[in-house]
Coordinates of N, CA and C in Angstrom, one line a residue:
X1 N 0.6 -1.5 -0.3 CA -0.2 0.0 0.1 C 0.8 1.7 0.0
X2 N 1.1 2.2 -1.2 CA 0.9 3.4 -1.2 C 1.2 4.0 0.0
X3 N 2.0 6.1 0.6 CA 1.8 6.3 1.3 C 0.4 7.0 0.3
X4 N 0.4 7.6 -0.6 CA -0.5 7.6 -1.1 C -2.5 6.6 -1.0
X5 N -2.1 5.4 -1.2 CA -3.4 5.4 -0.9 C -4.0 4.9 0.9
X6 N -3.1 5.2 1.3 CA -3.1 5.3 2.8 C -3.7 6.6 2.9
X7 N -3.6 7.8 2.6 CA -4.0 8.8 2.8 C -5.0 8.9 2.3
X8 N -5.9 8.8 1.2 CA -6.8 8.1 1.0 C -8.1 7.5 1.3
X9 N -7.4 6.4 2.0 CA -8.1 5.7 2.7 C -8.9 6.2 4.1
X10 N -7.0 7.5 5.0 CA -7.7 7.7 5.8 C -9.2 9.2 5.7
X11 N -9.0 9.6 4.4 CA -9.8 10.7 3.9 C -11.4 10.0 3.8
X12 N -11.0 9.2 3.5 CA -12.9 8.7 3.4 C -13.6 8.1 4.4
X13 N -12.0 7.4 5.3 CA -13.5 6.8 7.1 C -13.6 8.3 7.8
X14 N -12.7 9.5 7.2 CA -13.3 10.5 8.6 C -14.1 11.4 7.4
X15 N -14.5 11.5 6.2 CA -15.7 12.0 5.4 C -17.0 10.8 5.8
X16 N -16.6 10.1 6.1 CA -17.2 9.1 6.1 C -18.7 8.8 8.4
X17 N -16.8 9.6 8.7 CA -17.2 9.9 10.3 C -17.9 11.0 10.1
X18 N -17.8 12.0 9.5 CA -18.4 13.2 9.2 C -20.3 13.2 9.1
X19 N -20.3 12.3 8.0 CA -21.1 12.0 7.5 C -22.4 11.3 8.5
X20 N -21.5 10.8 9.6 CA -22.2 9.8 10.9 C -22.5 10.8 11.2
X21 N -21.8 11.6 12.2 CA -21.5 12.8 12.7 C -22.8 13.3 12.4
X22 N -23.1 14.2 11.3 CA -23.9 14.8 11.4 C -25.3 14.4 11.2
X23 N -25.9 12.6 11.4 CA -26.3 11.9 10.9 C -27.0 11.6 12.2
X24 N -25.9 11.7 12.5 CA -26.7 10.8 14.4 C -26.7 12.5 15.8
X25 N -25.8 13.8 15.3 CA -26.1 15.1 16.3 C -27.6 15.1 16.4
X26 N -28.9 14.6 15.5 CA -29.4 15.5 16.7 C -30.4 14.8 17.5
X27 N -30.1 13.7 17.8 CA -30.0 12.2 19.4 C -29.6 13.2 20.2
X28 N -28.5 14.1 20.5 CA -27.8 14.4 21.4 C -28.6 15.5 22.0
X29 N -27.8 15.8 23.3 CA -28.5 16.9 24.0 C -26.6 17.8 24.1
X30 N -26.2 16.8 24.3 CA -24.5 18.0 24.5 C -23.3 17.6 23.6
X31 N -22.9 18.5 23.4 CA -21.0 18.4 22.8 C -19.8 18.4 23.8
X32 N -20.0 16.9 23.6 CA -18.5 17.3 24.7 C -16.8 17.0 24.6
X33 N -15.8 18.0 24.8 CA -14.8 17.7 24.0 C -13.9 17.5 25.4
X34 N -13.2 16.6 25.3 CA -11.7 16.5 25.6 C -10.2 16.4 25.5
X35 N -8.5 16.5 25.8 CA -8.3 16.8 25.0 C -7.6 15.9 23.6
X36 N -8.1 14.3 24.5 CA -8.4 13.2 22.9 C -9.0 12.5 22.5
X37 N -10.4 13.3 22.8 CA -11.4 12.3 22.0 C -13.0 14.0 22.2
X38 N -13.4 13.5 21.5 CA -14.5 14.3 21.0 C -16.0 13.4 21.3
X39 N -17.2 14.3 22.0 CA -17.8 12.9 22.5 C -19.3 13.3 21.6
X40 N -21.0 13.1 21.9 CA -22.0 13.8 21.6 C -22.6 13.0 22.6
X41 N -23.8 13.8 24.0 CA -23.9 12.4 24.9 C -24.8 13.7 25.5
X42 N -26.0 12.4 26.4 CA -27.5 12.9 26.8 C -27.2 13.6 27.9
X43 N -26.7 12.5 28.2 CA -26.4 12.9 30.0 C -24.7 13.5 30.4
X44 N -24.4 14.5 31.4 CA -22.6 14.9 31.3 C -23.3 15.1 33.3
X45 N -22.4 14.6 33.4 CA -21.6 14.3 34.7 C -20.1 14.8 34.6
X46 N -19.9 16.3 35.2 CA -18.6 16.9 34.9 C -18.4 17.4 36.9
X47 N -17.3 15.9 36.9 CA -16.7 17.4 38.9 C -15.3 17.3 39.1
X48 N -14.9 18.5 39.6 CA -13.9 19.0 39.8 C -13.4 18.6 41.4
X49 N -11.7 17.4 40.7 CA -11.6 16.8 42.5 C -10.3 17.2 42.2
X50 N -9.7 17.6 43.6 CA -7.9 17.4 43.7 C -7.9 16.3 45.5
X51 N -6.5 16.0 44.5 CA -5.6 14.9 45.1 C -4.4 15.6 45.1
X52 N -3.6 15.9 46.2 CA -2.3 15.9 46.5 C -1.8 17.5 45.7
X53 N -2.9 18.3 46.3 CA -2.8 19.5 45.7 C -3.0 19.8 44.1
X54 N -3.6 18.8 43.5 CA -3.3 18.8 41.7 C -5.0 18.7 41.5
X55 N -5.6 19.4 40.8 CA -6.9 19.8 40.5 C -6.8 19.0 39.3
X56 N -8.2 17.9 39.2 CA -8.1 16.5 38.3 C -9.3 17.1 37.9
X57 N -9.7 16.5 36.6 CA -11.8 16.0 36.0 C -12.0 14.9 36.0
X58 N -13.5 14.6 36.1 CA -14.1 13.0 36.3 C -15.2 13.8 35.5
X59 N -15.6 13.1 34.8 CA -15.7 13.6 33.4 C -16.7 12.2 33.4
X60 N -17.9 12.2 33.5 CA -18.3 11.0 33.5 C -20.3 10.9 32.3
X61 N -19.6 10.5 31.1 CA -21.2 11.0 30.1 C -22.2 9.0 29.7
X62 N -23.2 9.3 29.7 CA -24.0 8.4 29.9 C -24.1 8.4 28.1
X63 N -24.8 7.2 27.3 CA -25.9 7.3 25.9 C -24.8 8.6 24.7
X64 N -23.3 7.9 25.0 CA -22.4 8.8 23.6 C -21.8 8.4 22.8
X65 N -22.1 9.0 22.0 CA -21.8 8.7 20.3 C -20.0 9.0 20.7
X66 N -18.9 8.4 20.0 CA -17.2 9.1 20.3 C -16.8 9.6 18.8
X67 N -16.2 10.2 18.3 CA -15.8 10.9 17.2 C -14.3 10.0 17.2
X68 N -14.1 8.8 16.4 CA -13.1 7.9 16.9 C -12.9 7.3 15.7
X69 N -12.1 7.8 14.5 CA -12.1 6.6 13.3 C -11.5 5.7 13.7
X70 N -11.4 5.2 14.6 CA -10.6 3.2 14.1 C -11.8 2.6 15.3
X71 N -12.7 3.4 15.7 CA -13.9 2.2 16.5 C -14.3 1.9 15.4
X72 N -14.6 0.1 15.5 CA -16.2 -0.6 14.8 C -17.8 0.5 15.2
X73 N -17.3 0.4 16.8 CA -18.8 0.9 17.6 C -18.6 2.4 18.3
X74 N -18.6 3.0 17.7 CA -18.9 4.6 18.7 C -20.2 4.4 19.2
X75 N -21.0 4.2 19.4 CA -21.7 4.1 20.1 C -21.8 3.8 21.6
X76 N -21.7 4.5 22.8 CA -21.1 3.9 23.8 C -22.3 4.6 25.1
X77 N -22.6 3.3 25.9 CA -23.7 3.2 26.5 C -23.5 4.9 28.0
X78 N -22.2 4.0 28.7 CA -20.8 5.2 29.5 C -20.1 4.6 30.1
X79 N -19.4 6.0 29.9 CA -17.7 6.6 29.0 C -17.7 7.4 30.6
X80 N -15.7 7.8 30.5 CA -16.0 7.7 32.3 C -14.2 8.1 31.9
X81 N -13.8 9.1 32.4 CA -12.8 10.1 32.0 C -12.6 10.7 32.9
X82 N -11.1 10.6 33.1 CA -10.5 11.4 34.5 C -9.4 11.9 34.0
X83 N -8.7 12.8 33.4 CA -7.8 14.0 33.1 C -7.4 15.5 33.8
X84 N -6.5 15.7 33.6 CA -6.5 17.2 34.2 C -6.2 18.0 33.0
X85 N -6.6 18.1 31.9 CA -7.2 18.9 31.0 C -8.1 19.5 30.6
X86 N -7.9 20.2 30.2 CA -9.5 21.1 29.5 C -11.1 20.5 29.1
X87 N -12.3 20.0 29.5 CA -12.9 19.7 29.7 C -14.2 20.6 29.0
X88 N -14.8 20.6 27.7 CA -15.4 22.0 27.1 C -17.1 20.6 27.2
X89 N -18.1 21.1 27.6 CA -19.1 21.0 27.4 C -19.8 22.1 27.6
X90 N -20.8 21.6 26.3 CA -22.1 22.2 25.2 C -22.7 21.7 25.1
X91 N -23.9 22.8 25.4 CA -25.0 22.0 25.7 C -25.7 22.4 24.0
X92 N -25.7 21.4 23.5 CA -26.9 21.8 21.8 C -28.2 22.0 21.5
X93 N -28.0 22.7 20.9 CA -30.0 23.7 20.8 C -30.8 22.8 20.5
X94 N -31.8 22.6 20.8 CA -32.6 22.0 20.1 C -33.5 22.2 18.9
X95 N -34.1 21.3 18.3 CA -34.3 21.4 16.8 C -34.9 22.5 16.7
X96 N -35.8 22.7 17.6 CA -37.3 24.0 17.0 C -36.1 24.5 17.4
X97 N -35.4 24.7 18.6 CA -34.8 26.1 18.7 C -34.2 26.7 17.8
X98 N -34.1 26.2 16.7 CA -33.3 26.2 14.9 C -34.0 26.3 13.7
X99 N -35.1 26.9 13.6 CA -35.6 26.7 12.2 C -36.0 28.3 12.1
X100 N -36.5 27.9 10.2 CA -36.6 28.9 9.2 C -38.0 30.0 9.1
X101 N -37.7 30.7 9.0 CA -39.5 30.9 9.2 C -39.9 29.7 8.3
X102 N -41.6 29.8 8.5 CA -41.8 29.0 7.4 C -42.7 29.3 6.3
X103 N -42.3 30.9 6.3 CA -43.3 32.0 4.9 C -41.9 32.0 3.6
X104 N -40.4 31.1 4.1 CA -39.0 31.6 3.8 C -39.2 33.3 3.5
X105 N -39.4 34.5 4.5 CA -39.3 35.7 4.8 C -38.5 35.8 5.1
X106 N -37.5 36.5 5.0 CA -35.7 37.2 5.9 C -36.0 37.4 6.4
X107 N -36.7 38.7 6.5 CA -36.9 40.6 6.8 C -36.5 41.2 5.6
X108 N -35.4 41.5 7.1 CA -34.2 42.9 6.4 C -33.6 42.3 5.4
X109 N -32.6 40.8 5.4 CA -32.3 40.5 5.1 C -31.9 40.7 3.4
X110 N -33.4 40.2 2.9 CA -34.1 40.2 1.2 C -32.6 41.8 0.4
X111 N -32.3 42.8 1.3 CA -32.0 44.2 0.5 C -30.8 43.9 1.3
X112 N -29.9 42.7 1.4 CA -28.7 43.3 1.3 C -27.4 43.6 0.4
X113 N -29.2 43.2 -1.2 CA -27.7 43.6 -2.6 C -28.2 45.5 -2.5
X114 N -28.4 45.3 -1.5 CA -28.2 47.6 -2.0 C -27.5 47.8 -1.0
X115 N -25.7 46.8 0.2 CA -25.5 47.3 0.7 C -24.1 48.6 0.1
X116 N -24.2 48.1 -1.6 CA -22.4 49.1 -1.9 C -22.7 50.3 -2.6
X117 N -24.9 50.2 -3.0 CA -25.4 51.6 -3.1 C -24.9 52.2 -2.3

């Protein structure tokens, strides 16, 4: 297998993973980023803890999806991560919060063509 073949394979795998992410993101409530992984989850429990003067994070996820090209099964029932690095938890907007106007009217945005005049 040549380096180009390997690169094409990895590119195809990333594209498949992105498509899977796009298809499942609406099923989850939270996006969670750690230094090693990216997760979608429906329940997140993040606790800051300390031991020997060091602060670390104890993260528990339930009903999760893992962004990882090399995992054959990306849906996980329970995940526990312990890390000294940053953890980012973001609540995803619900589908009803992201909606376009029903009649297609974008308000004053239709007048953007007049900006140069």
